[in-house]
mmCIF file of C-alpha atoms and ligand atoms in Angstrom:
data_model
loop_
_atom_site.group_PDB
_atom_site.id
_atom_site.type_symbol
_atom_site.label_atom_id
_atom_site.label_comp_id
_atom_site.label_asym_id
_atom_site.label_seq_id
_atom_site.Cartn_x
_atom_site.Cartn_y
_atom_site.Cartn_z
ATOM 1 C CA MET A 1 -41.598 -21.579 -34.214
ATOM 2 C CA LYS A 2 -38.509 -20.982 -32.040
ATOM 3 C CA LYS A 3 -39.227 -19.808 -28.514
ATOM 4 C CA ILE A 4 -37.932 -16.349 -27.576
ATOM 5 C CA SER A 5 -36.481 -16.847 -24.114
ATOM 6 C CA LEU A 6 -35.934 -14.372 -21.313
ATOM 7 C CA ALA A 7 -32.309 -15.294 -20.738
ATOM 8 C CA CYS A 8 -29.326 -15.915 -22.960
ATOM 9 C CA THR A 9 -25.679 -16.813 -22.557
ATOM 10 C CA ASN A 10 -22.629 -15.581 -24.399
ATOM 11 C CA VAL A 11 -19.585 -17.759 -23.881
ATOM 12 C CA PRO A 12 -16.384 -16.287 -25.314
ATOM 13 C CA LEU A 13 -13.551 -18.625 -26.327
ATOM 14 C CA LYS A 14 -11.600 -17.430 -23.279
ATOM 15 C CA ALA A 15 -14.267 -18.950 -21.008
ATOM 16 C CA TYR A 16 -13.807 -22.388 -22.610
ATOM 17 C CA LEU A 17 -10.033 -22.091 -22.198
ATOM 18 C CA ASN A 18 -10.356 -20.982 -18.561
ATOM 19 C CA VAL A 19 -12.774 -23.809 -17.752
ATOM 20 C CA PHE A 20 -10.480 -26.351 -19.404
ATOM 21 C CA ASP A 21 -7.523 -24.976 -17.434
ATOM 22 C CA CYS A 22 -9.566 -25.107 -14.240
ATOM 23 C CA LEU A 23 -10.638 -28.727 -14.835
ATOM 24 C CA TRP A 24 -7.084 -29.702 -15.753
ATOM 25 C CA SER A 25 -5.739 -28.089 -12.562
ATOM 26 C CA GLY A 26 -8.088 -30.153 -10.407
ATOM 27 C CA ARG A 27 -8.914 -26.990 -8.416
ATOM 28 C CA LEU A 28 -12.680 -26.955 -8.805
ATOM 29 C CA GLY A 29 -13.553 -25.488 -5.407
ATOM 30 C CA ARG A 30 -11.096 -22.824 -4.367
ATOM 31 C CA GLY A 31 -8.504 -21.646 -6.865
ATOM 32 C CA LYS A 32 -6.791 -18.868 -8.745
ATOM 33 C CA TYR A 33 -9.828 -17.833 -10.813
ATOM 34 C CA VAL A 34 -11.799 -16.787 -7.720
ATOM 35 C CA GLN A 35 -8.998 -14.417 -6.749
ATOM 36 C CA GLU A 36 -8.646 -13.193 -10.345
ATOM 37 C CA LEU A 37 -12.390 -12.539 -10.561
ATOM 38 C CA GLU A 38 -12.345 -10.538 -7.327
ATOM 39 C CA GLU A 39 -9.401 -8.462 -8.581
ATOM 40 C CA ARG A 40 -11.015 -7.854 -11.959
ATOM 41 C CA PHE A 41 -14.270 -6.701 -10.389
ATOM 42 C CA ALA A 42 -12.427 -4.524 -7.864
ATOM 43 C CA ASN A 43 -10.822 -2.751 -10.847
ATOM 44 C CA TYR A 44 -14.056 -2.680 -12.802
ATOM 45 C CA PHE A 45 -16.020 -1.042 -9.982
ATOM 46 C CA GLY A 46 -13.137 0.908 -8.485
ATOM 47 C CA ALA A 47 -14.023 -0.812 -5.185
ATOM 48 C CA LYS A 48 -11.467 -1.648 -2.493
ATOM 49 C CA TYR A 49 -12.927 -5.054 -1.661
ATOM 50 C CA VAL A 50 -14.846 -7.653 -3.648
ATOM 51 C CA ILE A 51 -16.033 -10.977 -2.264
ATOM 52 C CA ALA A 52 -17.133 -13.545 -4.852
ATOM 53 C CA VAL A 53 -20.036 -15.662 -3.602
ATOM 54 C CA SER A 54 -22.184 -18.500 -4.887
ATOM 55 C CA ASN A 55 -25.211 -16.383 -5.919
ATOM 56 C CA GLY A 56 -26.965 -13.050 -5.370
ATOM 57 C CA THR A 57 -29.201 -14.324 -2.580
ATOM 58 C CA ILE A 58 -26.144 -15.377 -0.588
ATOM 59 C CA ALA A 59 -24.554 -11.981 -1.327
ATOM 60 C CA ASP A 60 -27.597 -10.331 0.291
ATOM 61 C CA ILE A 61 -27.626 -12.668 3.294
ATOM 62 C CA VAL A 62 -23.890 -12.301 3.935
ATOM 63 C CA MET A 63 -24.011 -8.475 3.667
ATOM 64 C CA LEU A 64 -26.905 -8.324 6.128
ATOM 65 C CA ARG A 65 -25.240 -10.711 8.604
ATOM 66 C CA ALA A 66 -21.965 -8.764 8.444
ATOM 67 C CA LEU A 67 -23.807 -5.521 9.175
ATOM 68 C CA ALA A 68 -25.806 -7.151 11.974
ATOM 69 C CA GLU A 69 -22.533 -8.343 13.590
ATOM 70 C CA MET A 70 -21.301 -4.742 13.538
ATOM 71 C CA ASN A 71 -24.537 -3.344 15.047
ATOM 72 C CA PRO A 72 -25.855 -5.611 17.781
ATOM 73 C CA GLY A 73 -29.385 -4.748 18.881
ATOM 74 C CA ARG A 74 -30.419 -3.392 15.501
ATOM 75 C CA ASP A 75 -32.480 -5.861 13.525
ATOM 76 C CA GLU A 76 -34.942 -3.957 11.302
ATOM 77 C CA VAL A 77 -34.275 -3.749 7.576
ATOM 78 C CA ILE A 78 -36.211 -1.235 5.460
ATOM 79 C CA LEU A 79 -36.880 -2.479 1.934
ATOM 80 C CA PRO A 80 -39.421 -2.020 -0.865
ATOM 81 C CA ALA A 81 -42.608 -4.121 -0.852
ATOM 82 C CA LEU A 82 -42.226 -4.671 -4.599
ATOM 83 C CA THR A 83 -39.116 -6.677 -5.372
ATOM 84 C CA PHE A 84 -37.924 -10.134 -6.326
ATOM 85 C CA ILE A 85 -38.623 -12.408 -3.383
ATOM 86 C CA ALA A 86 -34.975 -13.445 -2.901
ATOM 87 C CA HIS A 87 -34.201 -9.883 -1.776
ATOM 88 C CA ALA A 88 -36.765 -10.102 1.046
ATOM 89 C CA ASN A 89 -36.085 -13.772 1.826
ATOM 90 C CA ALA A 90 -32.480 -12.794 2.523
ATOM 91 C CA VAL A 91 -33.657 -10.576 5.384
ATOM 92 C CA LEU A 92 -35.406 -13.550 7.007
ATOM 93 C CA TRP A 93 -32.511 -15.938 6.398
ATOM 94 C CA ALA A 94 -30.212 -13.361 8.037
ATOM 95 C CA GLY A 95 -32.441 -13.545 11.130
ATOM 96 C CA LEU A 96 -33.668 -9.947 10.741
ATOM 97 C CA LYS A 97 -37.066 -8.231 10.464
ATOM 98 C CA PRO A 98 -38.268 -6.858 7.140
ATOM 99 C CA VAL A 99 -39.960 -3.440 7.296
ATOM 100 C CA PHE A 100 -41.696 -2.977 3.959
ATOM 101 C CA VAL A 101 -42.467 0.381 2.374
ATOM 102 C CA ASP A 102 -44.332 1.123 -0.846
ATOM 103 C CA VAL A 103 -42.748 1.903 -4.207
ATOM 104 C CA ASP A 104 -43.277 4.824 -6.590
ATOM 105 C CA ASP A 105 -44.775 4.449 -10.072
ATOM 106 C CA ASP A 106 -41.336 3.593 -11.465
ATOM 107 C CA CYS A 107 -41.168 0.489 -9.165
ATOM 108 C CA GLN A 108 -38.432 1.980 -6.934
ATOM 109 C CA MET A 109 -38.634 2.367 -3.139
ATOM 110 C CA ASN A 110 -40.539 5.423 -1.864
ATOM 111 C CA GLU A 111 -37.865 7.333 0.031
ATOM 112 C CA ALA A 112 -40.198 9.458 2.182
ATOM 113 C CA GLN A 113 -41.841 6.287 3.515
ATOM 114 C CA ALA A 114 -38.448 4.667 4.037
ATOM 115 C CA ILE A 115 -37.254 7.607 6.131
ATOM 116 C CA ALA A 116 -40.517 7.650 8.113
ATOM 117 C CA ALA A 117 -40.113 3.915 8.850
ATOM 118 C CA ALA A 118 -36.701 4.326 10.525
ATOM 119 C CA THR A 119 -36.449 3.639 14.285
ATOM 120 C CA THR A 120 -33.633 3.146 16.797
ATOM 121 C CA LYS A 121 -33.724 -0.541 15.794
ATOM 122 C CA THR A 122 -33.105 0.119 12.093
ATOM 123 C CA LEU A 123 -30.061 -1.737 10.798
ATOM 124 C CA CYS A 124 -30.081 -0.384 7.241
ATOM 125 C CA TYR A 125 -31.969 0.831 4.208
ATOM 126 C CA PHE A 126 -31.950 -1.934 1.633
ATOM 127 C CA PRO A 127 -33.350 -0.745 -1.713
ATOM 128 C CA ALA A 128 -32.925 -2.760 -4.926
ATOM 129 C CA ASN A 129 -31.981 -1.213 -8.266
ATOM 130 C CA LEU A 130 -34.827 -3.130 -9.879
ATOM 131 C CA ILE A 131 -34.830 -3.900 -13.617
ATOM 132 C CA GLY A 132 -31.458 -2.177 -13.902
ATOM 133 C CA LYS A 133 -32.813 1.239 -12.822
ATOM 134 C CA GLN A 134 -31.269 3.292 -10.064
ATOM 135 C CA ALA A 135 -33.259 3.041 -6.818
ATOM 136 C CA LEU A 136 -31.878 6.211 -5.225
ATOM 137 C CA ARG A 137 -33.347 9.547 -6.258
ATOM 138 C CA ALA A 138 -30.914 12.228 -7.478
ATOM 139 C CA ASN A 139 -31.786 14.318 -4.407
ATOM 140 C CA THR A 140 -31.868 11.306 -2.097
ATOM 141 C CA LYS A 141 -31.877 11.881 1.656
ATOM 142 C CA LEU A 142 -31.059 8.247 2.407
ATOM 143 C CA LEU A 143 -27.342 9.025 2.194
ATOM 144 C CA ASN A 144 -27.524 12.015 4.574
ATOM 145 C CA VAL A 145 -28.383 9.962 7.630
ATOM 146 C CA SER A 146 -26.353 7.719 9.904
ATOM 147 C CA ILE A 147 -28.321 4.616 8.898
ATOM 148 C CA PRO A 148 -26.193 2.541 6.495
ATOM 149 C CA LEU A 149 -27.389 1.844 2.967
ATOM 150 C CA LEU A 150 -26.961 -1.531 1.291
ATOM 151 C CA GLU A 151 -27.810 -1.677 -2.407
ATOM 152 C CA ASP A 152 -29.198 -4.840 -3.951
ATOM 153 C CA CYS A 153 -27.821 -4.610 -7.506
ATOM 154 C CA CYS A 154 -28.689 -8.164 -8.511
ATOM 155 C CA GLU A 155 -30.615 -6.851 -11.530
ATOM 156 C CA SER A 156 -28.287 -3.971 -12.411
ATOM 157 C CA MET A 157 -24.691 -5.049 -12.949
ATOM 158 C CA GLY A 158 -22.716 -2.426 -14.836
ATOM 159 C CA GLY A 159 -25.367 0.267 -14.479
ATOM 160 C CA HIS A 160 -24.498 3.755 -13.305
ATOM 161 C CA GLY A 161 -26.540 6.152 -11.227
ATOM 162 C CA PHE A 162 -26.386 9.755 -10.083
ATOM 163 C CA THR A 163 -27.049 11.591 -6.836
ATOM 164 C CA LEU A 164 -26.384 15.236 -6.079
ATOM 165 C CA THR A 165 -24.027 14.400 -3.210
ATOM 166 C CA ARG A 166 -22.128 11.480 -4.772
ATOM 167 C CA GLY A 167 -22.237 12.360 -8.480
ATOM 168 C CA ILE A 168 -22.189 9.652 -11.150
ATOM 169 C CA ARG A 169 -20.999 6.259 -10.014
ATOM 170 C CA ALA A 170 -21.635 2.558 -10.492
ATOM 171 C CA MET A 171 -24.742 1.241 -8.786
ATOM 172 C CA GLY A 172 -23.550 -0.589 -5.699
ATOM 173 C CA ARG A 173 -21.043 2.217 -4.944
ATOM 174 C CA PHE A 174 -23.444 4.689 -3.307
ATOM 175 C CA GLY A 175 -23.809 3.185 0.158
ATOM 176 C CA LEU A 176 -21.809 0.884 2.397
ATOM 177 C CA ALA A 177 -21.940 -2.055 -0.001
ATOM 178 C CA GLY A 178 -23.674 -3.590 -3.004
ATOM 179 C CA SER A 179 -24.686 -7.133 -3.976
ATOM 180 C CA PHE A 180 -24.724 -8.568 -7.505
ATOM 181 C CA SER A 181 -26.053 -11.692 -9.199
ATOM 182 C CA MET A 182 -24.718 -13.633 -12.167
ATOM 183 C CA TYR A 183 -27.856 -15.661 -12.762
ATOM 184 C CA PRO A 184 -28.612 -16.389 -16.463
ATOM 185 C CA SER A 185 -31.131 -13.573 -16.994
ATOM 186 C CA HIS A 186 -28.707 -10.964 -15.626
ATOM 187 C CA THR A 187 -26.024 -8.941 -17.430
ATOM 188 C CA ILE A 188 -23.409 -11.685 -17.366
ATOM 189 C CA THR A 189 -23.832 -15.223 -16.138
ATOM 190 C CA THR A 190 -21.706 -17.893 -14.543
ATOM 191 C CA GLY A 191 -24.775 -20.152 -14.209
ATOM 192 C CA GLU A 192 -25.162 -19.071 -10.607
ATOM 193 C CA GLY A 193 -22.879 -16.518 -9.021
ATOM 194 C CA GLY A 194 -22.743 -13.373 -6.945
ATOM 195 C CA LEU A 195 -20.549 -10.565 -5.632
ATOM 196 C CA ILE A 196 -20.334 -8.193 -2.712
ATOM 197 C CA ILE A 197 -18.495 -4.905 -3.236
ATOM 198 C CA THR A 198 -17.502 -2.408 -0.551
ATOM 199 C CA ASP A 199 -14.780 0.067 0.462
ATOM 200 C CA ASN A 200 -15.161 -0.700 4.167
ATOM 201 C CA ARG A 201 -12.426 -2.984 5.450
ATOM 202 C CA GLU A 202 -14.135 -4.188 8.628
ATOM 203 C CA PHE A 203 -17.335 -4.948 6.722
ATOM 204 C CA ALA A 204 -15.396 -6.761 3.967
ATOM 205 C CA GLU A 205 -13.521 -8.908 6.486
ATOM 206 C CA LYS A 206 -16.772 -9.921 8.149
ATOM 207 C CA CYS A 207 -18.354 -10.778 4.775
ATOM 208 C CA ARG A 208 -15.308 -12.848 3.830
ATOM 209 C CA SER A 209 -15.482 -14.783 7.069
ATOM 210 C CA ILE A 210 -19.280 -15.245 7.061
ATOM 211 C CA HIS A 211 -19.392 -16.568 3.471
ATOM 212 C CA ASN A 212 -16.794 -19.152 4.548
ATOM 213 C CA HIS A 213 -18.647 -20.718 7.527
ATOM 214 C CA GLY A 214 -17.739 -17.792 9.800
ATOM 215 C CA LYS A 215 -14.086 -18.911 9.930
ATOM 216 C CA ARG A 216 -11.448 -16.829 11.708
ATOM 217 C CA ASN A 217 -8.561 -18.789 10.191
ATOM 218 C CA GLU A 218 -7.667 -22.034 8.472
ATOM 219 C CA ASP A 219 -7.457 -23.800 11.856
ATOM 220 C CA PHE A 220 -11.192 -24.158 12.114
ATOM 221 C CA ASP A 221 -11.806 -21.418 14.646
ATOM 222 C CA PHE A 222 -15.104 -19.661 14.080
ATOM 223 C CA ASP A 223 -16.134 -16.102 14.916
ATOM 224 C CA TYR A 224 -19.576 -15.688 13.352
ATOM 225 C CA LEU A 225 -22.696 -17.558 12.359
ATOM 226 C CA GLY A 226 -21.474 -18.412 8.879
ATOM 227 C CA ILE A 227 -22.736 -20.070 5.756
ATOM 228 C CA ASN A 228 -21.113 -21.826 2.843
ATOM 229 C CA GLY A 229 -21.508 -19.142 0.211
ATOM 230 C CA LYS A 230 -18.223 -19.559 -1.628
ATOM 231 C CA MET A 231 -18.010 -19.170 -5.380
ATOM 232 C CA THR A 232 -16.348 -22.158 -7.078
ATOM 233 C CA ASN A 233 -13.223 -21.880 -9.203
ATOM 234 C CA LEU A 234 -15.283 -23.202 -12.147
ATOM 235 C CA GLN A 235 -17.852 -20.390 -11.831
ATOM 236 C CA ALA A 236 -15.057 -17.840 -11.515
ATOM 237 C CA ALA A 237 -13.220 -19.276 -14.552
ATOM 238 C CA ILE A 238 -16.282 -18.408 -16.662
ATOM 239 C CA GLY A 239 -16.778 -15.047 -14.941
ATOM 240 C CA CYS A 240 -13.190 -13.889 -15.564
ATOM 241 C CA ALA A 241 -13.825 -14.153 -19.308
ATOM 242 C CA LEU A 242 -17.003 -12.051 -19.088
ATOM 243 C CA VAL A 243 -16.063 -8.956 -17.080
ATOM 244 C CA ASP A 244 -14.906 -7.112 -20.206
ATOM 245 C CA THR A 245 -18.230 -7.792 -21.965
ATOM 246 C CA ILE A 246 -20.501 -6.031 -19.432
ATOM 247 C CA GLY A 247 -20.464 -2.615 -21.123
ATOM 248 C CA GLU A 248 -21.361 -3.996 -24.558
ATOM 249 C CA VAL A 249 -24.141 -6.222 -23.155
ATOM 250 C CA ASN A 250 -25.760 -3.262 -21.412
ATOM 251 C CA ARG A 251 -25.363 -1.043 -24.482
ATOM 252 C CA LYS A 252 -27.168 -3.577 -26.668
ATOM 253 C CA ARG A 253 -29.897 -4.072 -24.069
ATOM 254 C CA ARG A 254 -30.474 -0.303 -23.819
ATOM 255 C CA GLU A 255 -30.759 -0.210 -27.612
ATOM 256 C CA ASN A 256 -33.417 -2.952 -27.509
ATOM 257 C CA VAL A 257 -35.297 -1.096 -24.761
ATOM 258 C CA ALA A 258 -35.219 2.099 -26.850
ATOM 259 C CA TYR A 259 -36.679 0.200 -29.821
ATOM 260 C CA LEU A 260 -39.580 -1.173 -27.755
ATOM 261 C CA CYS A 261 -40.220 2.230 -26.178
ATOM 262 C CA LYS A 262 -40.447 3.821 -29.615
ATOM 263 C CA GLU A 263 -42.738 1.123 -30.997
ATOM 264 C CA LEU A 264 -45.013 1.078 -27.946
ATOM 265 C CA GLY A 265 -44.928 4.727 -26.934
ATOM 266 C CA GLU A 266 -43.444 3.870 -23.535
ATOM 267 C CA ASN A 267 -40.699 5.811 -21.775
ATOM 268 C CA PHE A 268 -38.948 3.160 -19.698
ATOM 269 C CA LYS A 269 -35.259 3.895 -19.159
ATOM 270 C CA ALA A 270 -32.644 1.856 -17.294
ATOM 271 C CA ASP A 271 -28.861 1.968 -17.441
ATOM 272 C CA ALA A 272 -28.462 -1.814 -17.106
ATOM 273 C CA PRO A 273 -31.876 -3.158 -18.186
ATOM 274 C CA HIS A 274 -32.525 -6.813 -17.521
ATOM 275 C CA CYS A 275 -36.040 -6.894 -19.014
ATOM 276 C CA PHE A 276 -38.781 -4.647 -20.413
ATOM 277 C CA PRO A 277 -41.715 -3.988 -18.064
ATOM 278 C CA VAL A 278 -45.285 -3.354 -19.232
ATOM 279 C CA ILE A 279 -48.040 -2.403 -16.802
ATOM 280 C CA TYR A 280 -51.701 -2.943 -17.770
ATOM 281 C CA GLU A 281 -54.876 -1.315 -16.399
ATOM 282 C CA ASN A 282 -55.851 -4.442 -14.496
ATOM 283 C CA ARG A 283 -54.925 -8.009 -13.728
ATOM 284 C CA VAL A 284 -57.331 -9.534 -16.273
ATOM 285 C CA ARG A 285 -55.688 -7.650 -19.138
ATOM 286 C CA ARG A 286 -52.210 -8.503 -17.827
ATOM 287 C CA ASP A 287 -53.044 -12.203 -17.591
ATOM 288 C CA ALA A 288 -54.562 -12.142 -21.079
ATOM 289 C CA ALA A 289 -51.350 -10.514 -22.332
ATOM 290 C CA LEU A 290 -49.232 -13.224 -20.681
ATOM 291 C CA ALA A 291 -51.382 -15.870 -22.399
ATOM 292 C CA LYS A 292 -51.040 -14.157 -25.783
ATOM 293 C CA LEU A 293 -47.265 -13.868 -25.431
ATOM 294 C CA ALA A 294 -47.115 -17.568 -24.514
ATOM 295 C CA ASP A 295 -49.233 -18.454 -27.599
ATOM 296 C CA HIS A 296 -46.620 -16.684 -29.695
ATOM 297 C CA LYS A 297 -43.795 -18.491 -27.882
ATOM 298 C CA ILE A 298 -42.460 -15.340 -26.254
ATOM 299 C CA GLU A 299 -41.298 -16.020 -22.722
ATOM 300 C CA ALA A 300 -42.725 -13.429 -20.322
ATOM 301 C CA ARG A 301 -43.369 -13.300 -16.570
ATOM 302 C CA LYS A 302 -45.343 -11.402 -13.988
ATOM 303 C CA LEU A 303 -43.216 -8.361 -13.196
ATOM 304 C CA MET A 304 -42.601 -8.830 -9.462
ATOM 305 C CA GLY A 305 -44.549 -9.681 -6.352
ATOM 306 C CA CYS A 306 -45.862 -7.496 -3.550
ATOM 307 C CA ILE A 307 -43.771 -9.465 -1.083
ATOM 308 C CA PRO A 308 -45.761 -8.804 2.146
ATOM 309 C CA ASP A 309 -48.683 -10.543 0.362
ATOM 310 C CA GLU A 310 -46.661 -13.634 -0.573
ATOM 311 C CA LYS A 311 -47.374 -16.786 1.465
ATOM 312 C CA PRO A 312 -43.966 -17.145 3.163
ATOM 313 C CA PHE A 313 -44.511 -13.623 4.548
ATOM 314 C CA THR A 314 -48.233 -13.793 5.373
ATOM 315 C CA ASP A 315 -47.519 -17.094 7.177
ATOM 316 C CA ARG A 316 -45.105 -15.234 9.435
ATOM 317 C CA PHE A 317 -46.503 -11.716 9.697
ATOM 318 C CA GLY A 318 -50.192 -12.024 8.783
ATOM 319 C CA HIS A 319 -52.069 -10.047 6.150
ATOM 320 C CA TYR A 320 -51.785 -6.300 5.611
ATOM 321 C CA THR A 321 -55.047 -4.408 5.077
ATOM 322 C CA ASN A 322 -55.990 -2.769 1.767
ATOM 323 C CA ASP A 323 -54.464 0.555 2.867
ATOM 324 C CA PHE A 324 -50.943 -0.784 2.570
ATOM 325 C CA PHE A 325 -48.656 -0.770 -0.477
ATOM 326 C CA PRO A 326 -51.182 0.433 -3.091
ATOM 327 C CA ASN A 327 -48.519 0.942 -5.751
ATOM 328 C CA ALA A 328 -46.663 -2.288 -5.094
ATOM 329 C CA ARG A 329 -49.951 -4.197 -5.213
ATOM 330 C CA ARG A 330 -51.078 -2.507 -8.425
ATOM 331 C CA ILE A 331 -47.780 -3.172 -10.192
ATOM 332 C CA ALA A 332 -47.628 -6.763 -8.890
ATOM 333 C CA ASN A 333 -51.169 -7.418 -10.167
ATOM 334 C CA CYS A 334 -50.891 -5.606 -13.488
ATOM 335 C CA GLY A 335 -47.233 -5.817 -14.572
ATOM 336 C CA LEU A 336 -45.350 -8.245 -16.779
ATOM 337 C CA PHE A 337 -41.949 -8.275 -18.416
ATOM 338 C CA VAL A 338 -40.612 -9.435 -21.760
ATOM 339 C CA PRO A 339 -37.056 -10.180 -22.943
ATOM 340 C CA ILE A 340 -34.681 -7.496 -24.224
ATOM 341 C CA HIS A 341 -31.425 -9.466 -24.015
ATOM 342 C CA GLN A 342 -28.447 -8.800 -26.242
ATOM 343 C CA ASN A 343 -28.895 -11.862 -28.474
ATOM 344 C CA LEU A 344 -32.383 -10.949 -29.730
ATOM 345 C CA THR A 345 -32.506 -10.570 -33.507
ATOM 346 C CA GLU A 346 -34.285 -7.664 -35.220
ATOM 347 C CA LYS A 347 -37.059 -10.078 -36.228
ATOM 348 C CA GLU A 348 -37.524 -11.264 -32.654
ATOM 349 C CA LEU A 349 -37.674 -7.701 -31.315
ATOM 350 C CA PHE A 350 -40.205 -6.812 -33.993
ATOM 351 C CA LYS A 351 -42.281 -9.829 -33.013
ATOM 352 C CA ILE A 352 -42.214 -8.880 -29.317
ATOM 353 C CA SER A 353 -43.399 -5.345 -30.084
ATOM 354 C CA TYR A 354 -46.036 -6.635 -32.538
ATOM 355 C CA VAL A 355 -47.516 -9.097 -30.039
ATOM 356 C CA LEU A 356 -47.412 -6.530 -27.213
ATOM 357 C CA LYS A 357 -49.382 -4.128 -29.423
ATOM 358 C CA LEU A 358 -52.037 -6.835 -29.874
ATOM 359 C CA THR A 359 -52.414 -7.027 -26.086
ATOM 360 C CA ARG A 360 -53.304 -3.338 -25.628
HETATM 361 C C1 PLP B 401 -33.577 -7.976 -6.722
HETATM 362 C C2 PLP B 401 -32.956 -9.333 -6.604
HETATM 363 N N1 PLP B 401 -32.294 -9.654 -5.475
HETATM 364 C C3 PLP B 401 -31.705 -10.843 -5.317
HETATM 365 C C4 PLP B 401 -31.743 -11.794 -6.321
HETATM 366 C C5 PLP B 401 -31.089 -13.118 -6.083
HETATM 367 O O1 PLP B 401 -30.064 -13.419 -7.006
HETATM 368 P P1 PLP B 401 -29.715 -14.944 -7.311
HETATM 369 O O2 PLP B 401 -30.760 -15.467 -8.233
HETATM 370 O O3 PLP B 401 -28.353 -14.873 -7.959
HETATM 371 O O4 PLP B 401 -29.678 -15.677 -6.024
HETATM 372 C C6 PLP B 401 -32.404 -11.521 -7.511
HETATM 373 C C7 PLP B 401 -32.448 -12.537 -8.558
HETATM 374 O O5 PLP B 401 -32.964 -12.447 -9.604
HETATM 375 C C8 PLP B 401 -33.044 -10.260 -7.656
HETATM 376 O O6 PLP B 401 -33.723 -9.955 -8.770
#
C-alpha cells in the first residue's frame, strides 16, 4: 500500500534546465536566478521590494529585526498562541518578547485580545495566515492603528484576502510586510526557501542588509546585527520555474478541500490551503484518529501547538494557568490535519475521506 504523504513536489522541465544552467555557471551561492526570482515575485505580488531568503523562519526573524532597528525601545510582539512554532521562535531569535493572545474557533488570532494587549512597548502585530486562511477580519481594526502589522504568510502563498479598508489583495500585502516559505508542504517548494515582501523602502533596505550579515556595503562594513539568511542561486533556479504554477496549485488544492468538506459535512475554506484540518471532541479521539490514519498509511499530524505551553517557552516564561488560551489549547489538543495537495489522485482523496469518516 503506497503511503499518502503530506507534501509533494512538482518539478517542471524549466526547473531542470535552470538548475543545469546554474550548476554549469558555477554560481551556486549568489547569482542571476536570485535576482530573477525577486523580480518575478515583485511582479506576482505587485510589491515594490522582495528579498529572497533561505527559509520562512529566517524571513520572520529578518522582518522582526528590521522593524526593531527602526523602533528602538519597542520589543513586544503580539502573536497568536496557536501557530507553528517557527513563527514564535522567530520572535525569540530576533531578541524580542512574545505576547500571546488566544485564537478564534477558525484558528486565527483574536483581534479584540490583540488590541487589548498593545502597550507603549509594542513593536508590531504579527498574525499568521494559518492553513492558507486570511488572519485579518474583513472589518479588522488592526490596520487602523499606528502599530505596524507584519503578516506571516508561510502557509498561504498565493492566497488573497479582503478587508473593508484595503479591499481584495494578496495576503502579505495588507500590512508593512509579509513573509513566505517554500518548504515542501507549502504551495511551491525550492526544498527550503523564503521571501519577504514590502512596499517600504527603508524597511526593505534593512531586511536586505540584515539577511546578509548586516552589511552596509561590499567592503565588510556592518550596520546591524545580521544573519546569513541568503537564498542560494540553486534554490532560486528552481523557484523561478515555479512562480507561474502558484495559481493552478492553489486552485487544485481548493478543489480537494471542497471535496473533503462535502464528504465530511465540514465547512473549512481557505484561499491557499496547505492542509485539511479536523477538530475532534477531545484528545483521546484525536489521537485514535491519528493512529487510524497511520494504519491506513495516510500521513497526518497534530494540527498546531499552543506555543506558550511548549517546552522552549515554558522553560523561559513559566506555565500559564488554565484561564489562558482556552481555544488555542482546545484546538492544539483536539486537532489534526491531513493532506490535500495537488498531486492527490481521486482514489487517494476518497481514501482520506473514507478513513476520516471511520474516525468520527
Ligand atoms: C506559520 C509558519 N511560520 C513560519 C514557518 C517557517 O517556515 P520554514 O519552514 O520555511 O522555515 C512555517 C513553516 O511551516 C509556518 O507554518
